[in-house]
Short mmCIF file of C-alpha atoms and ligand atoms in Angstrom, two decimals:
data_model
loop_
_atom_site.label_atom_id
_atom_site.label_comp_id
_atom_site.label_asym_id
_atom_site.label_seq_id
_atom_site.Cartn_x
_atom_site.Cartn_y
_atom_site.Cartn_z
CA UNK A 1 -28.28 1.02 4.10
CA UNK A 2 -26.26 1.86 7.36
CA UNK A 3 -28.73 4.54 7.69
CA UNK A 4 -32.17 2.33 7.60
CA UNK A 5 -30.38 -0.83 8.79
CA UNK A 6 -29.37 -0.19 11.94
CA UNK A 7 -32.83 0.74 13.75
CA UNK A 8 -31.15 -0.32 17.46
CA UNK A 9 -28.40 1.31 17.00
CA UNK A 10 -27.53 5.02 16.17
CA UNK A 11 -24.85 5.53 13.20
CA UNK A 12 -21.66 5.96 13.72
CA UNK A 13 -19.78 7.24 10.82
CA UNK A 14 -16.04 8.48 11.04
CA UNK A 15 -14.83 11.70 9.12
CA UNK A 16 -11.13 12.53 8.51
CA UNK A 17 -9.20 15.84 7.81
CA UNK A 18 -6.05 15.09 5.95
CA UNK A 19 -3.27 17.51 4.66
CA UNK A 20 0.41 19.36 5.01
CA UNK A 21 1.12 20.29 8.32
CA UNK A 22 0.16 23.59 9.47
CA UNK A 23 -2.70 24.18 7.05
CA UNK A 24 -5.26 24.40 9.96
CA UNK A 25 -6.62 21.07 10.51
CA UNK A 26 -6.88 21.44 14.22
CA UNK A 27 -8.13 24.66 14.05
CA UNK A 28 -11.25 23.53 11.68
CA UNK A 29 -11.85 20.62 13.76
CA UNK A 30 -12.27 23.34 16.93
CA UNK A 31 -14.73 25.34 14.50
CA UNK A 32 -16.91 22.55 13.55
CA UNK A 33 -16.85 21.07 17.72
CA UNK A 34 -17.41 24.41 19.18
CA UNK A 35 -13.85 24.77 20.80
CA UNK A 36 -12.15 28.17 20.31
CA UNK A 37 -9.39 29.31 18.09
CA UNK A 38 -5.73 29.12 19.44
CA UNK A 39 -2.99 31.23 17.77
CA UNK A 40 -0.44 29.52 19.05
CA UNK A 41 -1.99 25.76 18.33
CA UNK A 42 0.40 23.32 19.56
CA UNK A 43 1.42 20.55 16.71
CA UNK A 44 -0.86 17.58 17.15
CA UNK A 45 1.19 14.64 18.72
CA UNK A 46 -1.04 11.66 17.56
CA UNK A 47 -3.95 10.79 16.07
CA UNK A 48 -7.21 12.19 18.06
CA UNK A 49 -11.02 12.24 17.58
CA UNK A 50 -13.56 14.63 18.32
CA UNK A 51 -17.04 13.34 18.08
CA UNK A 52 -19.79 15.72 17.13
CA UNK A 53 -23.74 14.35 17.19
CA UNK A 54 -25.86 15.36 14.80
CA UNK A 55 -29.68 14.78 14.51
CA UNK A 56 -31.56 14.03 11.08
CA UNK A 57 -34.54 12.88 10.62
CA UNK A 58 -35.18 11.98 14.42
CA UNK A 59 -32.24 10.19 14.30
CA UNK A 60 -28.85 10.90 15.84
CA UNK A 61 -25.72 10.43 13.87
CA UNK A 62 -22.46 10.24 15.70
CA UNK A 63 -20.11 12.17 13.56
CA UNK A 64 -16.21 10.82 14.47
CA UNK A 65 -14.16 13.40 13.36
CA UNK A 66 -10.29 12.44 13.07
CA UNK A 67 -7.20 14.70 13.33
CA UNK A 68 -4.01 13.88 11.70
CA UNK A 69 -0.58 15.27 12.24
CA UNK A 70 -0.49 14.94 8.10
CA UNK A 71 3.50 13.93 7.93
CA UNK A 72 5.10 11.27 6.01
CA UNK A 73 5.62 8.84 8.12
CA UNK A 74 1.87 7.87 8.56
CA UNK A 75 1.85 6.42 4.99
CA UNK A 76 3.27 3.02 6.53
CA UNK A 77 0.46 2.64 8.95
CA UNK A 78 -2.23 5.13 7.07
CA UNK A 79 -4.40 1.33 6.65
CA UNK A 80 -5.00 1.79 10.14
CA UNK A 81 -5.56 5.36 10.40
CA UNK A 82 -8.20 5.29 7.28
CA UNK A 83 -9.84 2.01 8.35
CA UNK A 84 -13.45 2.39 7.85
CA UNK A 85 -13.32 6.03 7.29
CA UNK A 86 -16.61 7.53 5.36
CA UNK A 87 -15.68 10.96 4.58
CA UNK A 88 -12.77 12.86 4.04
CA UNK A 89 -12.14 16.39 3.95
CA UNK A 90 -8.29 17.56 2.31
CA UNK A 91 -7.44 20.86 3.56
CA UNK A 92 -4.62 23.00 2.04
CA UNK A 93 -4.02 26.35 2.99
CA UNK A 94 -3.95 29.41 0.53
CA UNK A 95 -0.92 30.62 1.32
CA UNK A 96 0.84 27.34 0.31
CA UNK A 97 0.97 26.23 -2.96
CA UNK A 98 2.93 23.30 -1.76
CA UNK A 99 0.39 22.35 0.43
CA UNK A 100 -1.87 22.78 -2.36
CA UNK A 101 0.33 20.53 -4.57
CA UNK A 102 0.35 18.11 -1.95
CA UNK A 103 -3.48 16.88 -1.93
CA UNK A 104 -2.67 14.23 -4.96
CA UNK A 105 -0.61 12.58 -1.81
CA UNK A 106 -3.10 12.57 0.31
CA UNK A 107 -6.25 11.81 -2.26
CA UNK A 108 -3.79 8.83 -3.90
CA UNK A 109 -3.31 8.12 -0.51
CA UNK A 110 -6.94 7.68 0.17
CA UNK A 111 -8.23 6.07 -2.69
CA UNK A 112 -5.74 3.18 -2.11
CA UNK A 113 -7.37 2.52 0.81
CA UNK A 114 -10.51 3.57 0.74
CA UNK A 115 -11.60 3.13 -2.66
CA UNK A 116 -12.69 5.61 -5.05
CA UNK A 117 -16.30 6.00 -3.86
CA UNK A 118 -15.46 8.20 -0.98
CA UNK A 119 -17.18 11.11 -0.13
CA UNK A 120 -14.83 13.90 -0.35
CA UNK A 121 -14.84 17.46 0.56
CA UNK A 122 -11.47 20.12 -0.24
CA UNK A 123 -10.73 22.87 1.52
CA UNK A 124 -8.95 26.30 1.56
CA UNK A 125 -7.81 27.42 4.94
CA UNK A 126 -6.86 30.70 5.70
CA UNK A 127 -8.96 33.05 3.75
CA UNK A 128 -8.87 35.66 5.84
CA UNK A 129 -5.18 36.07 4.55
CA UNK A 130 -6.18 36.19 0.77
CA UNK A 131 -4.18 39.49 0.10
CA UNK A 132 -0.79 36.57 0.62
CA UNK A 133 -2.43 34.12 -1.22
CA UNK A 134 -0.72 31.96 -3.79
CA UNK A 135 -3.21 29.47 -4.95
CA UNK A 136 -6.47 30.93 -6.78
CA UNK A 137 -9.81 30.38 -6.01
CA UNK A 138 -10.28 28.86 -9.05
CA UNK A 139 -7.61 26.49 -9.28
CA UNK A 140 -9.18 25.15 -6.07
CA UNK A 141 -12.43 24.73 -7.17
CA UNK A 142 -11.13 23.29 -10.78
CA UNK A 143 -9.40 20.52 -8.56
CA UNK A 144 -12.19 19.69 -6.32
CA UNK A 145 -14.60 19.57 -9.41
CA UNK A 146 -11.98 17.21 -11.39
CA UNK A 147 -12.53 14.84 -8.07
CA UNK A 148 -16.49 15.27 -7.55
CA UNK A 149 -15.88 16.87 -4.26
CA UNK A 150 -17.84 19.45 -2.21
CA UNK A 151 -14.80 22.70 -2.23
CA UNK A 152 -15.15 25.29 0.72
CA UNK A 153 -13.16 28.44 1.13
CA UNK A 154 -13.06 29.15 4.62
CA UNK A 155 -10.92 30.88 7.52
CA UNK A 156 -10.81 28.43 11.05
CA UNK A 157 -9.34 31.77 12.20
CA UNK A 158 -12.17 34.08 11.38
CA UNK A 159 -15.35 33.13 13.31
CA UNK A 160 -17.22 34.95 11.02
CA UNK A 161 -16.24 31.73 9.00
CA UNK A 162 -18.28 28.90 11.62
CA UNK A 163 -21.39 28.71 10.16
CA UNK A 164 -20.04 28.24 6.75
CA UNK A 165 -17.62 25.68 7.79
CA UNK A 166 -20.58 23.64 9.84
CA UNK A 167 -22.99 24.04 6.62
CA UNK A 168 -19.95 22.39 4.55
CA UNK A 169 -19.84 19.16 7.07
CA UNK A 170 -23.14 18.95 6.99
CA UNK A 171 -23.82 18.89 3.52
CA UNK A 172 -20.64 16.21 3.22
CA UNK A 173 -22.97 14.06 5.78
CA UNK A 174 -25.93 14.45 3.71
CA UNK A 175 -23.73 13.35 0.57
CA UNK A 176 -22.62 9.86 1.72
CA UNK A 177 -26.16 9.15 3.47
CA UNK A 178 -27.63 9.56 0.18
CA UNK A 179 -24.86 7.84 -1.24
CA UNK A 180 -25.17 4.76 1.52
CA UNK A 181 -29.51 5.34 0.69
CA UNK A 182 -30.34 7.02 -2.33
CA UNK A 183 -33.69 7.35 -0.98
CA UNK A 184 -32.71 9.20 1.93
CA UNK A 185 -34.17 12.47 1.96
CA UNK A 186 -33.14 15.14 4.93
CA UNK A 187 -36.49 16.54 6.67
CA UNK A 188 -34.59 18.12 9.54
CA UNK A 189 -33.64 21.21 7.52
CA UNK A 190 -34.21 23.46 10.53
CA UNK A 191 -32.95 20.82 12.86
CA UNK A 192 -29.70 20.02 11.37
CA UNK A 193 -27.73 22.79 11.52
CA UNK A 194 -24.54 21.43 13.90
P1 GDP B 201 -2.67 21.66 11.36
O1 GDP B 201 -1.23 21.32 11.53
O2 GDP B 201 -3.14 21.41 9.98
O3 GDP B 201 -3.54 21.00 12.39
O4 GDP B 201 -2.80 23.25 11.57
P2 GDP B 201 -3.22 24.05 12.89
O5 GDP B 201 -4.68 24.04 13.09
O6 GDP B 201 -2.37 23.58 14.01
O7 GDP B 201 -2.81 25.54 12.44
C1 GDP B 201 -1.47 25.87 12.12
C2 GDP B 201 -1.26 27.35 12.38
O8 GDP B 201 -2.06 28.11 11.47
C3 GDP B 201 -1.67 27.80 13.79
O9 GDP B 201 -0.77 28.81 14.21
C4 GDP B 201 -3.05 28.38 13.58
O10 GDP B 201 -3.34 29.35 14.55
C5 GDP B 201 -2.94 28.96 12.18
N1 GDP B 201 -4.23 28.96 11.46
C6 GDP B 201 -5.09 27.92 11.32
N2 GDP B 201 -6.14 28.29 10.57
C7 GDP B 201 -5.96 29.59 10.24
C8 GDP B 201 -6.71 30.53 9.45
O11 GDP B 201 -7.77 30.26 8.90
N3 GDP B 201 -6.17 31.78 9.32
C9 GDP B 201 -4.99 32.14 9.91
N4 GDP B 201 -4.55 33.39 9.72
N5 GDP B 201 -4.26 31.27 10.64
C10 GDP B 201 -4.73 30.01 10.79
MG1 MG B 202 -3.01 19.68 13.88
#
């Protein structure tokens, strides 16, 4: 509807990365904007936005793409933070199973606010660590399917990693714009890749 509606006007829709601290947020939001990885990523301070345009179908869709600091503390005001968000992707990091653990927080979190017809995406950080890694492939991919979301198993640190990471946002986009217009149909196959 957004989609077809708003001839004028391109789309704006605004994408969210939620999750534990340290899990590589940041670093995934460099991957998918073309900034480079930083080992020694400083701890975000506030709440930022990247945004990202993307063309489909002749049209161009501005992508907002939100960083969180993911602590506590942003529950009270997380109505703000979530308003009118269209997508969210919940990262935990392989090498955590608390972090793991810790995406019924922020997918509770989400759905109180948001509703339950999000479009939702789960990710895996840190793959290129999987000889350390305490939470399975499988379990992650059990939990995204138990919550209809797209799962990706990707390392922001491994650039090896980019193209797989930008295929993943991309086919999250694709999700809710069928979602917003079922009869949306993506001709820019070639054209899309961002
Ligand atoms: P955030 O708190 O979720 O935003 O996490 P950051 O992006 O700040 O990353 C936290 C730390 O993990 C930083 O030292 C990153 O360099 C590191 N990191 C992020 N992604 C990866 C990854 O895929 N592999 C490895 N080995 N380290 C990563
Ligand atoms: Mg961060």
């Amino acid at each position: 509807r957004l989609y077809i509606k708003m001839s004028n006007k391109d789309p704006e829709i605004k994408l969210i990365l939620l999750g534990e601290s340290g899990v590589g947020k940041t670093s995934l939001i460099k991957r998918i904007t073309d900034q480079d990885f930083n080992e020694n990523e400083a701890s975000s301070l506030s709440m930022t936005y990247t945004l990202k345009e993307i063309v489909k179908n002749h049209r161009t869709i501005k992508l907002n793409i939100w960083d969180t600091i993911g602590q506590e503390q942003y529950r009270s005001i997380a109505k703000l933070f979530l308003n009118d968000t269209k997508i969210v992707i919940l990262v935990y990091s392989i090498l955590s199973e608390n972090s793991f653990k810790e995406l019924d927080y922020w997918y509770n979190l989400c759905v109180e606010n948001l509703g339950p017809n999000i479009t939702l995406g789960i990710i895996g950080n840190k793959a290129d660590l999987f000889l350390d890694q305490q939470v399975s492939e499988e379990e992650g991919k059990e939990y995204a399917d138990k919550h209809k979301a797209l799962f990706g198993l990707f390392s922001a640190k491994d650039e090896g990693y980019k193209g797989q990471i930008n295929m993943f946002v991309n086919e999250l986009l694709k999700r809710y714009l069928i979602k917003e217009d079922p009869t949306f149909q993506d001709n820019d196959e070639d054209n899309n890749k961002i």
